[in-house]
Structures are given as structure tokens and as C-alpha cells.
Amino acid sequence: MKILVTGGCGFIGSNFIRLLLETRDYEIINLDALTYAGNPENLKDLENHPRYRFIRGRIEDSSLAGSIMKEVDSVVNFAAESHVDRSILKASPFIATNVMGTQVLLDAFRQCECRGVFVHVSTDEVYGSLGPDDPPFREDDPLLPNSPYSASKASSDLFCRAAWKTFGLPVVITRCSNNYGPFQFPEKLIPLMIINSLEKRPLPVYGDGQNVRDWIFVEDHCRGCLAAMEKGRPGAIYNFGGQCEKKNLEVVGAILKKLGLSRDLIQFVKDRPGHDRRYAMDAGLAMKELGWRPEVSFGDGIDRTVEWYIENRQWWERIISGEYLDYYRTQYGQ
Ligand code: NAD
Ligand code: TYD
């Protein structure tokens, strides 16, 4: 069986390809545009693997998507613009990749009559924000996205649903909570805080730092995507979450504690516009139908993540010495 993984040079996609090559005998094509977030270094040790092929290109390129789709059975679509803050600064790349690109892949999948499934990797953010006493999100909750990023992901989810309803395409949608772990681009909370701590730079916490996210170690999410591909019911949506709700300040505190640093590094900065207050996932359906559950505790996951960033300084130094640092300076004037 041959799988097209899109966005495989990003954070979750690269962890997913690693998992596939280690635990399955599928052939893999990785289609990735290598945007600022795509980094071939993430798969350097696997680039000559006999069952792996990299193709540089955009998912919204219909002729490329069409020619690749002829070769593959299933698709796992990770490719996306993935950062909320960037979507607030400029939404159009989010529409081009997340919405248009997903539709191009769905069309190509249909035209080539692929025999497998189309797994679309989405996010808890499509459900909007929870109040402090609300139950966790369920798959049949309304879509109430609040950021341009989550609006684009909700939109792509709806095109996937439409492809299932209209054409009977075997589409499975997964929605996961906040991931963390090795290879995460240092614009997201956890890697940014680890790197700033290692560099003794201020840790910019938005607003009052009381926003809650449901943290999941990236390997747990990848196992979920694999289970969705192998066992998912066509037309189904599966929530994945870490069952690990934490306030941002708690997360930052855990990183500082692990590194033996003082909380004086924390700097409260102006809040993100439209900042969602709380996310939490009810993953009961995935547990029941896919036999999936998160396995890595937050303590173990943070230890492994902090250690990875300590041991892979060169990986992130290359990133922060370039384009990203400029972005960071413009945002926070540091
Ligand atoms: P990422 O930003 O680290 O990686 C995205 C990858 O997609 C990069 O390699 C990039 O080069 C590639 N890409 C972007 N535009 C492309 C295009 N037009 N064509 C081809 N490739 C393109 O993102 P991530 O954190 O690994 O997220 C992967 C997926 O998982 C996304 O769809 C995201 O919405 C979803 N997701 C992420 C999280 C999270 O916490 N990071 C949680 C739930 C869902
Ligand atoms: P982020 O990693 O951007 O993920 P998302 O917004 O998709 O959940 O942010 C996680 C939380 O951390 C969110 O509440 C915003 C907050 N945050 C900060 O307080 N400071 C930062 O520098 C960043 C990047 C995020």
C-alpha cells in the first residue's frame, strides 16, 4: 500500500512519517511545499529510506496532485498553515493552503478513484472556545471558529464532509488538541518557551496566562492518525486529546521548573485578539471505535521535549537566526 502524506516536513507530519516507516511496511510519498515551517532536516536520517520519497510542491497544484494521486491508495493530509498569530496578521495563505489545497486533493483523490481513505487532519480549534464549566468538545458540537486559522480549518473540514456526502468519498476527519514534542517549530507556545528559557530571554505570556489548552504528546496524535487511516469509519470524525488540561502559566512553570530557572523570566504581553479561553477534547469515540488512547503523561512528554531541544540546539538555532527571529521582533519588539 502506498500513502501520500502531505506536509510531511512539518512538525506532526514528520513525526507521523517516522512512525509509519518504523511500524508499517507502507510506501510513502511526502508532498511538502517547504514553507517557513517545512524543514527537510526533520527527516534527514530517513531521506534515503527505500520506502520513502519526497516531492517538493504545493497541495493546491492540481496537476501535481493529480499525477501523484494516480500512484497512491490513501492520503493523510497534514499540509497547512498552522499558526493562529500568523493568520491574524495575514489570512490569505491560510485560505490558499488549508481550504483550496484540501479541495484540490479531494478532487484528485476522486478523479483517480483511489482505493484507500482520505484522512484529513484537523483541530479542536474549529469548535471555538469553552467556558470554565463546559464539558469537553464532542464531534457533533457546532463549528464556531474564532481565528482566521480555525475558520480555514473548519472550512476544509466542511469540504471534506461535502466530498463524503456528495461523492461518497471515504473521508475520515480527525480533530486533535494542542500537540507538543520534538521538531515543533518555535513559534508555538512550548518550543518558544523552552528556547527562550535556554537563551535566558523573556517568556512572552499573552494576557493573564489563564487560557487552557488540552496538551497531547505528538506521538500519541500520530498513533491516532494511523488508527484513523487503518480503522476509521468513512464519513466519521474523531476527536483526539491528551486528557490534560493546563493553563498556559502552568505549562510555562513546568518548563522553568524542569530547567531550574526562575519565574522572573515570565513577561506578560498584550493578549492575542480573539484569544480562545479554553479547549478540551472528549475523545470517547476514538477510544471506542479505534481503540486509541493517549499514552504519554504531561510530565514525561515535557521531560522528553525539553531534553530534545537541549540536545538539538543546532536544529533550532538555524531557525531562529533566520526569518523567524524577524517575525518575533516585529511582534514583540524584542
Ligand atoms: P507545521 O506548520 O509544523 O507544518 C505544516 C507543513 O505543511 C510544513 O511542512 C509546510 O511546509 C507544509 N505546507 C504548508 N503549506 C503547504 C502547501 N500549500 N502545500 C504543501 N505543503 C505545505 O504544522 P503542524 O503543527 O505539523 O500541523 C500539521 C497539521 O495538523 C495541520 O493541518 C494542523 O492544522 C493540524 N493540527 C495541528 C495541531 C498542533 O498542535 N500543531 C493540533 C491539531 C491539528
Ligand atoms: P499556540 O502554541 O500558538 O497554539 P494555539 O493558539 O493554536 O492554541 O498557543 C498556545 C497558547 O499559548 C495560546 O493560549 C496562546 C498562548 N501563547 C502565549 O501566551 N505566548 C506565546 O508566545 C505563544 C506563541 C502562545
Coordinates of C-alpha atoms and ligand atoms in Angstrom, one line a residue:
M1 CA 0.0 0.0 0.0
K2 CA 1.2 3.5 -0.9
I3 CA 0.3 6.5 1.2
L4 CA 0.5 10.2 0.3
V5 CA 1.4 12.2 3.4
T6 CA 1.1 16.0 2.8
G7 CA 3.0 18.4 5.0
G8 CA 5.4 15.7 6.0
C9 CA 8.3 18.1 6.6
G10 CA 6.4 19.9 9.3
F11 CA 6.2 19.1 13.0
I12 CA 3.4 16.4 13.1
G13 CA 3.8 15.2 9.6
S14 CA 7.5 14.3 10.1
N15 CA 6.7 12.5 13.4
F16 CA 3.9 10.6 11.5
I17 CA 6.3 9.5 8.7
R18 CA 8.8 8.3 11.3
L19 CA 6.1 6.3 12.9
L20 CA 4.9 4.8 9.6
L21 CA 8.4 3.8 8.5
E22 CA 9.2 2.3 11.9
T23 CA 6.0 0.3 12.4
R24 CA 4.5 -0.4 9.0
D25 CA 5.7 -1.6 5.6
Y26 CA 3.8 1.0 3.5
E27 CA 5.4 3.1 0.8
I28 CA 5.3 6.8 1.5
I29 CA 5.2 9.9 -0.7
N30 CA 5.7 13.1 1.2
L31 CA 4.4 16.2 -0.7
D32 CA 5.5 19.3 1.0
A33 CA 6.0 22.9 -0.2
L34 CA 8.8 23.6 2.3
T35 CA 7.2 26.8 3.6
Y36 CA 8.9 28.6 6.6
A37 CA 7.6 25.7 8.7
G38 CA 8.7 22.8 6.5
N39 CA 12.2 21.6 7.3
P40 CA 13.8 18.7 5.4
E41 CA 16.2 18.3 8.4
N42 CA 13.2 16.8 10.3
L43 CA 13.6 13.7 8.1
K44 CA 17.3 13.9 7.3
D45 CA 18.0 10.4 8.7
L46 CA 15.2 8.8 6.6
E47 CA 15.6 10.6 3.3
N48 CA 17.3 7.6 1.6
H49 CA 14.9 5.1 3.1
P50 CA 13.8 2.7 0.3
R51 CA 10.1 3.1 1.0
Y52 CA 10.2 6.9 1.2
R53 CA 10.0 9.6 -1.5
F54 CA 9.9 13.4 -1.1
I55 CA 8.3 15.6 -3.6
R56 CA 8.5 19.4 -3.2
G57 CA 5.3 21.0 -4.3
R58 CA 2.1 22.7 -3.2
I59 CA -1.1 20.8 -2.5
E60 CA -3.1 23.4 -4.4
D61 CA -1.2 22.5 -7.6
S62 CA -3.9 20.4 -9.2
S63 CA -1.7 18.8 -12.0
L64 CA 0.9 17.7 -9.5
A65 CA -1.7 16.4 -7.1
G66 CA -3.4 14.6 -9.9
S67 CA -0.2 12.9 -11.1
I68 CA 0.8 11.8 -7.5
M69 CA -2.7 10.6 -6.7
K70 CA -2.5 8.1 -9.6
E71 CA 0.2 6.2 -7.6
V72 CA -1.3 6.2 -4.1
D73 CA -4.0 4.3 -2.2
S74 CA -4.6 6.6 0.8
V75 CA -3.9 10.2 1.8
V76 CA -3.1 11.7 5.2
N77 CA -3.4 15.5 4.8
F78 CA -1.3 17.4 7.3
A79 CA -0.2 20.2 5.0
A80 CA -1.4 23.5 6.4
E81 CA -0.6 27.0 7.5
S82 CA -0.9 26.2 11.2
H83 CA -0.2 29.2 13.4
V84 CA -3.0 31.4 14.8
D85 CA -0.9 34.5 15.2
R86 CA 0.2 34.4 11.6
S87 CA -3.4 34.0 10.5
I88 CA -4.3 37.2 12.4
L89 CA -1.5 39.1 10.6
K90 CA -2.5 37.7 7.1
A91 CA -5.3 35.2 6.4
S92 CA -4.9 34.6 2.6
P93 CA -2.2 31.9 2.8
F94 CA -4.5 30.0 5.2
I95 CA -7.3 30.1 2.6
A96 CA -5.0 29.1 -0.2
T97 CA -3.4 26.1 1.5
N98 CA -6.0 25.0 4.1
V99 CA -9.1 25.5 2.1
M100 CA -8.2 25.5 -1.6
G101 CA -5.4 22.9 -1.2
T102 CA -7.6 20.5 0.6
Q103 CA -10.3 20.8 -2.1
V104 CA -7.7 20.2 -4.8
L105 CA -6.6 17.0 -3.0
L106 CA -10.2 15.8 -2.6
D107 CA -10.8 16.4 -6.3
A108 CA -7.6 14.5 -7.3
F109 CA -8.5 11.6 -4.9
R110 CA -11.9 11.3 -6.5
Q111 CA -10.7 11.6 -10.1
C112 CA -8.1 8.9 -9.6
E113 CA -10.5 6.6 -7.9
C114 CA -8.1 5.9 -5.1
R115 CA -8.8 2.7 -3.3
G116 CA -7.9 3.7 0.3
V117 CA -9.1 6.5 2.6
F118 CA -8.6 10.3 2.7
V119 CA -7.7 11.3 6.3
H120 CA -8.0 15.0 6.9
V121 CA -6.1 16.2 9.9
S122 CA -7.9 19.0 11.7
T123 CA -8.0 20.7 15.1
D124 CA -10.1 21.2 18.2
E125 CA -10.0 25.0 17.4
V126 CA -12.8 24.5 14.9
Y127 CA -15.2 24.2 17.8
G128 CA -14.4 27.6 19.2
S129 CA -13.9 28.3 22.9
L130 CA -15.2 26.6 26.1
G131 CA -16.4 28.2 29.3
P132 CA -14.8 27.1 32.5
D133 CA -17.6 24.6 33.4
D134 CA -18.4 23.4 29.9
P135 CA -17.9 19.7 29.1
P136 CA -15.1 18.9 26.6
F137 CA -15.9 19.2 22.8
R138 CA -17.6 16.3 21.1
E139 CA -17.7 15.6 17.4
D140 CA -21.3 16.7 17.0
D141 CA -20.7 20.1 18.6
P142 CA -21.3 23.1 16.3
L143 CA -18.3 24.6 14.4
L144 CA -17.7 28.1 15.9
P145 CA -14.2 29.0 14.8
N146 CA -12.8 32.3 16.2
S147 CA -9.5 32.9 14.4
P148 CA -8.7 33.0 10.6
Y149 CA -6.7 29.8 11.2
S150 CA -9.6 27.9 12.8
A151 CA -12.0 29.3 10.2
S152 CA -9.9 27.9 7.4
K153 CA -9.6 24.5 9.1
A154 CA -13.4 24.4 9.8
S155 CA -13.9 25.3 6.2
S156 CA -11.7 22.5 5.0
D157 CA -13.5 20.1 7.3
L158 CA -16.8 21.1 5.7
F159 CA -15.4 20.5 2.2
C160 CA -14.3 17.0 3.4
R161 CA -17.8 16.3 4.7
A162 CA -19.3 17.5 1.4
A163 CA -17.0 15.2 -0.5
W164 CA -18.2 12.3 1.6
K165 CA -21.9 13.2 1.3
T166 CA -21.9 14.2 -2.4
F167 CA -19.5 11.8 -3.9
G168 CA -19.3 9.1 -1.2
L169 CA -15.5 9.6 -0.9
P170 CA -14.2 7.6 2.1
V171 CA -13.1 10.6 4.1
V172 CA -12.2 10.5 7.8
I173 CA -11.7 13.7 9.7
T174 CA -9.5 13.8 12.8
R175 CA -9.6 16.8 15.2
C176 CA -6.8 17.0 17.8
S177 CA -5.9 19.3 20.7
N178 CA -2.6 21.1 21.1
N179 CA 0.5 18.9 20.3
Y180 CA 4.0 19.3 21.6
G181 CA 7.2 17.3 21.2
P182 CA 10.3 17.1 19.0
F183 CA 10.6 19.1 15.8
Q184 CA 7.9 21.7 16.7
F185 CA 8.6 25.0 15.0
P186 CA 9.5 27.5 17.7
E187 CA 6.6 29.9 17.1
K188 CA 4.3 27.7 19.2
L189 CA 4.0 28.0 22.9
I190 CA 6.0 25.1 24.2
P191 CA 9.1 25.2 21.9
L192 CA 9.2 29.0 22.1
M193 CA 9.2 28.9 25.9
I194 CA 11.9 26.2 26.0
I195 CA 14.2 28.0 23.6
N196 CA 13.7 31.5 25.3
S197 CA 14.4 29.8 28.6
L198 CA 17.6 28.2 27.3
E199 CA 18.6 31.6 25.9
K200 CA 17.5 33.4 29.2
R201 CA 15.2 35.6 27.1
P202 CA 11.8 36.9 28.3
L203 CA 8.9 34.4 28.1
P204 CA 6.0 36.3 26.4
V205 CA 2.8 35.1 28.0
Y206 CA -0.3 36.5 26.4
G207 CA -3.0 38.2 28.6
D208 CA -3.3 36.8 32.0
G209 CA -1.8 33.4 31.1
Q210 CA -5.0 31.6 32.3
N211 CA -6.0 30.3 28.9
V212 CA -6.4 26.5 28.9
R213 CA -5.2 24.0 26.3
D214 CA -5.5 20.2 26.3
W215 CA -1.9 19.1 25.7
I216 CA -1.1 15.9 23.8
F217 CA 2.4 14.5 23.0
V218 CA 2.8 14.4 19.3
E219 CA 3.4 10.6 19.1
D220 CA 0.0 10.0 20.7
H221 CA -1.6 12.1 18.0
C222 CA 0.3 10.3 15.3
R223 CA -0.8 6.9 16.5
G224 CA -4.4 8.4 16.4
C225 CA -4.0 9.4 12.7
L226 CA -2.6 6.0 11.9
A227 CA -5.5 4.3 13.6
A228 CA -7.9 6.6 11.7
M229 CA -6.3 5.6 8.4
E230 CA -6.4 1.9 9.2
K231 CA -9.6 1.5 11.1
G232 CA -11.6 4.8 10.7
R233 CA -15.2 4.6 9.5
P234 CA -15.6 6.6 6.3
G235 CA -17.6 9.8 7.0
A236 CA -16.6 9.7 10.7
I237 CA -15.0 12.5 12.7
Y238 CA -12.7 11.5 15.6
N239 CA -11.6 13.8 18.4
F240 CA -8.1 13.2 19.9
G241 CA -7.0 14.9 23.1
G242 CA -4.4 14.4 25.8
Q243 CA -6.9 14.5 28.7
C244 CA -4.5 17.0 30.0
E245 CA -6.0 20.5 30.5
K246 CA -3.4 23.1 31.6
K247 CA -3.3 26.8 31.9
N248 CA -0.6 28.5 29.9
L249 CA 1.1 29.7 33.1
E250 CA 1.2 26.1 34.4
V251 CA 2.9 24.9 31.2
V252 CA 5.5 27.7 31.3
G253 CA 6.0 27.0 35.0
A254 CA 6.7 23.3 34.3
I255 CA 9.3 24.2 31.7
L256 CA 11.0 26.6 34.0
K257 CA 11.0 24.0 36.8
K258 CA 12.5 21.4 34.6
L259 CA 15.3 23.8 33.7
G260 CA 15.8 25.0 37.2
L261 CA 15.1 28.6 36.2
S262 CA 13.2 31.4 38.0
R263 CA 9.7 32.6 37.0
D264 CA 11.2 36.1 36.7
L265 CA 11.7 35.3 33.1
I266 CA 7.9 35.4 32.5
Q267 CA 6.7 38.6 30.8
F268 CA 3.0 39.3 30.4
V269 CA 2.4 40.8 27.0
K270 CA -0.7 42.1 25.2
D271 CA -3.3 39.5 24.6
R272 CA -3.9 37.8 21.2
P273 CA -7.1 39.3 19.6
G274 CA -10.0 36.9 19.8
H275 CA -7.9 34.6 22.1
D276 CA -9.8 31.4 22.8
R277 CA -10.1 30.8 26.5
R278 CA -10.3 27.0 26.8
Y279 CA -10.1 23.9 24.7
A280 CA -10.7 20.4 25.9
M281 CA -11.5 17.2 23.9
D282 CA -13.8 14.3 24.6
A283 CA -12.0 11.5 22.7
G284 CA -14.5 8.8 23.7
L285 CA -15.4 7.9 20.1
A286 CA -11.8 7.4 19.1
M287 CA -11.3 5.2 22.2
K288 CA -14.4 3.1 21.4
E289 CA -14.1 2.8 17.6
L290 CA -10.3 3.0 17.1
G291 CA -9.1 1.5 20.4
W292 CA -6.9 4.6 20.8
R293 CA -5.9 6.4 23.9
P294 CA -3.2 8.9 24.8
E295 CA -0.3 7.1 26.5
V296 CA 2.4 9.8 27.3
S297 CA 1.8 11.8 30.5
F298 CA 2.5 15.5 30.5
G299 CA 5.4 15.1 32.9
D300 CA 7.1 12.5 30.7
G301 CA 6.3 14.4 27.5
I302 CA 7.7 17.7 28.8
D303 CA 10.8 16.0 30.0
R304 CA 11.4 14.4 26.6
T305 CA 10.6 17.6 24.8
V306 CA 12.9 19.8 26.9
E307 CA 15.7 17.3 26.5
W308 CA 15.2 17.1 22.8
Y309 CA 15.5 20.9 22.4
I310 CA 18.6 20.8 24.6
E311 CA 20.2 18.1 22.5
N312 CA 19.2 19.6 19.2
R313 CA 20.3 23.1 19.6
Q314 CA 21.7 23.3 16.1
W315 CA 18.2 22.5 14.7
W316 CA 16.5 25.5 16.3
E317 CA 19.5 27.9 16.2
R318 CA 19.3 27.6 12.4
I319 CA 15.6 28.5 12.5
I320 CA 15.8 31.4 15.0
S321 CA 18.8 33.0 13.3
G322 CA 16.7 33.4 10.2
E323 CA 13.2 34.5 9.2
Y324 CA 11.5 33.6 12.4
L325 CA 13.5 35.9 14.6
D326 CA 12.5 38.8 12.5
Y327 CA 8.9 37.8 12.9
Y328 CA 9.3 37.6 16.7
R329 CA 11.0 41.0 16.8
T330 CA 8.2 42.7 14.8
Q331 CA 5.6 41.1 17.1
Y332 CA 7.1 41.8 20.4
G333 CA 9.8 44.4 19.8
Q334 CA 12.4 42.3 21.4
Ligands
NAD1 P1 3.5 22.8 10.7 O1 3.3 24.2 10.4 O2 4.7 22.4 11.6 O3 3.8 22.0 9.3 C1 3.0 22.3 8.2 C2 3.7 21.6 7.0 O4 2.9 21.8 5.8 C3 5.1 22.3 6.6 O5 6.0 21.2 6.4 C4 4.8 23.1 5.4 O6 5.9 23.2 4.6 C5 3.7 22.3 4.7 N1 2.9 23.1 3.9 C6 2.3 24.3 4.1 N2 1.6 24.8 3.1 C7 1.7 23.8 2.1 C8 1.2 23.7 0.8 N3 0.4 24.7 0.3 N4 1.5 22.6 0.1 C9 2.2 21.6 0.6 N5 2.8 21.7 1.9 C10 2.5 22.8 2.6 O7 2.1 22.2 11.2 P2 1.9 21.0 12.3 O8 1.8 21.6 13.6 O9 2.7 19.9 12.0 O10 0.4 20.7 11.9 C11 0.1 19.7 10.9 C12 -1.4 19.6 10.7 O11 -2.0 19.2 12.0 C13 -2.1 20.9 10.3 O12 -3.1 20.6 9.4 C14 -2.7 21.4 11.6 O13 -3.9 22.2 11.3 C15 -3.1 20.1 12.3 N6 -3.1 20.2 13.8 C16 -2.0 20.8 14.4 C17 -2.0 20.8 15.8 C18 -0.8 21.3 16.6 O14 -0.9 21.4 17.8 N7 0.3 21.7 16.0 C19 -3.1 20.3 16.5 C20 -4.2 19.8 15.8 C21 -4.2 19.8 14.4
TYD2 P1 -0.1 28.3 20.3 O1 1.0 27.3 20.6 O2 0.0 29.4 19.4 O3 -1.3 27.3 19.9 P2 -2.9 27.7 19.7 O4 -3.1 29.1 19.7 O5 -3.2 27.1 18.4 O6 -3.6 27.0 20.9 O7 -0.6 28.9 21.7 C1 -0.9 28.1 22.8 C2 -1.4 29.0 23.9 O8 -0.3 29.8 24.4 C3 -2.4 30.0 23.5 O9 -3.3 30.3 24.6 C4 -1.6 31.3 23.2 C5 -0.5 31.2 24.2 N1 0.8 31.8 23.8 C6 1.4 32.7 24.7 O10 0.9 33.0 25.8 N2 2.6 33.2 24.3 C7 3.2 32.9 23.1 O11 4.3 33.4 22.8 C8 2.5 32.0 22.2 C9 3.1 31.6 20.9 C10 1.3 31.4 22.6

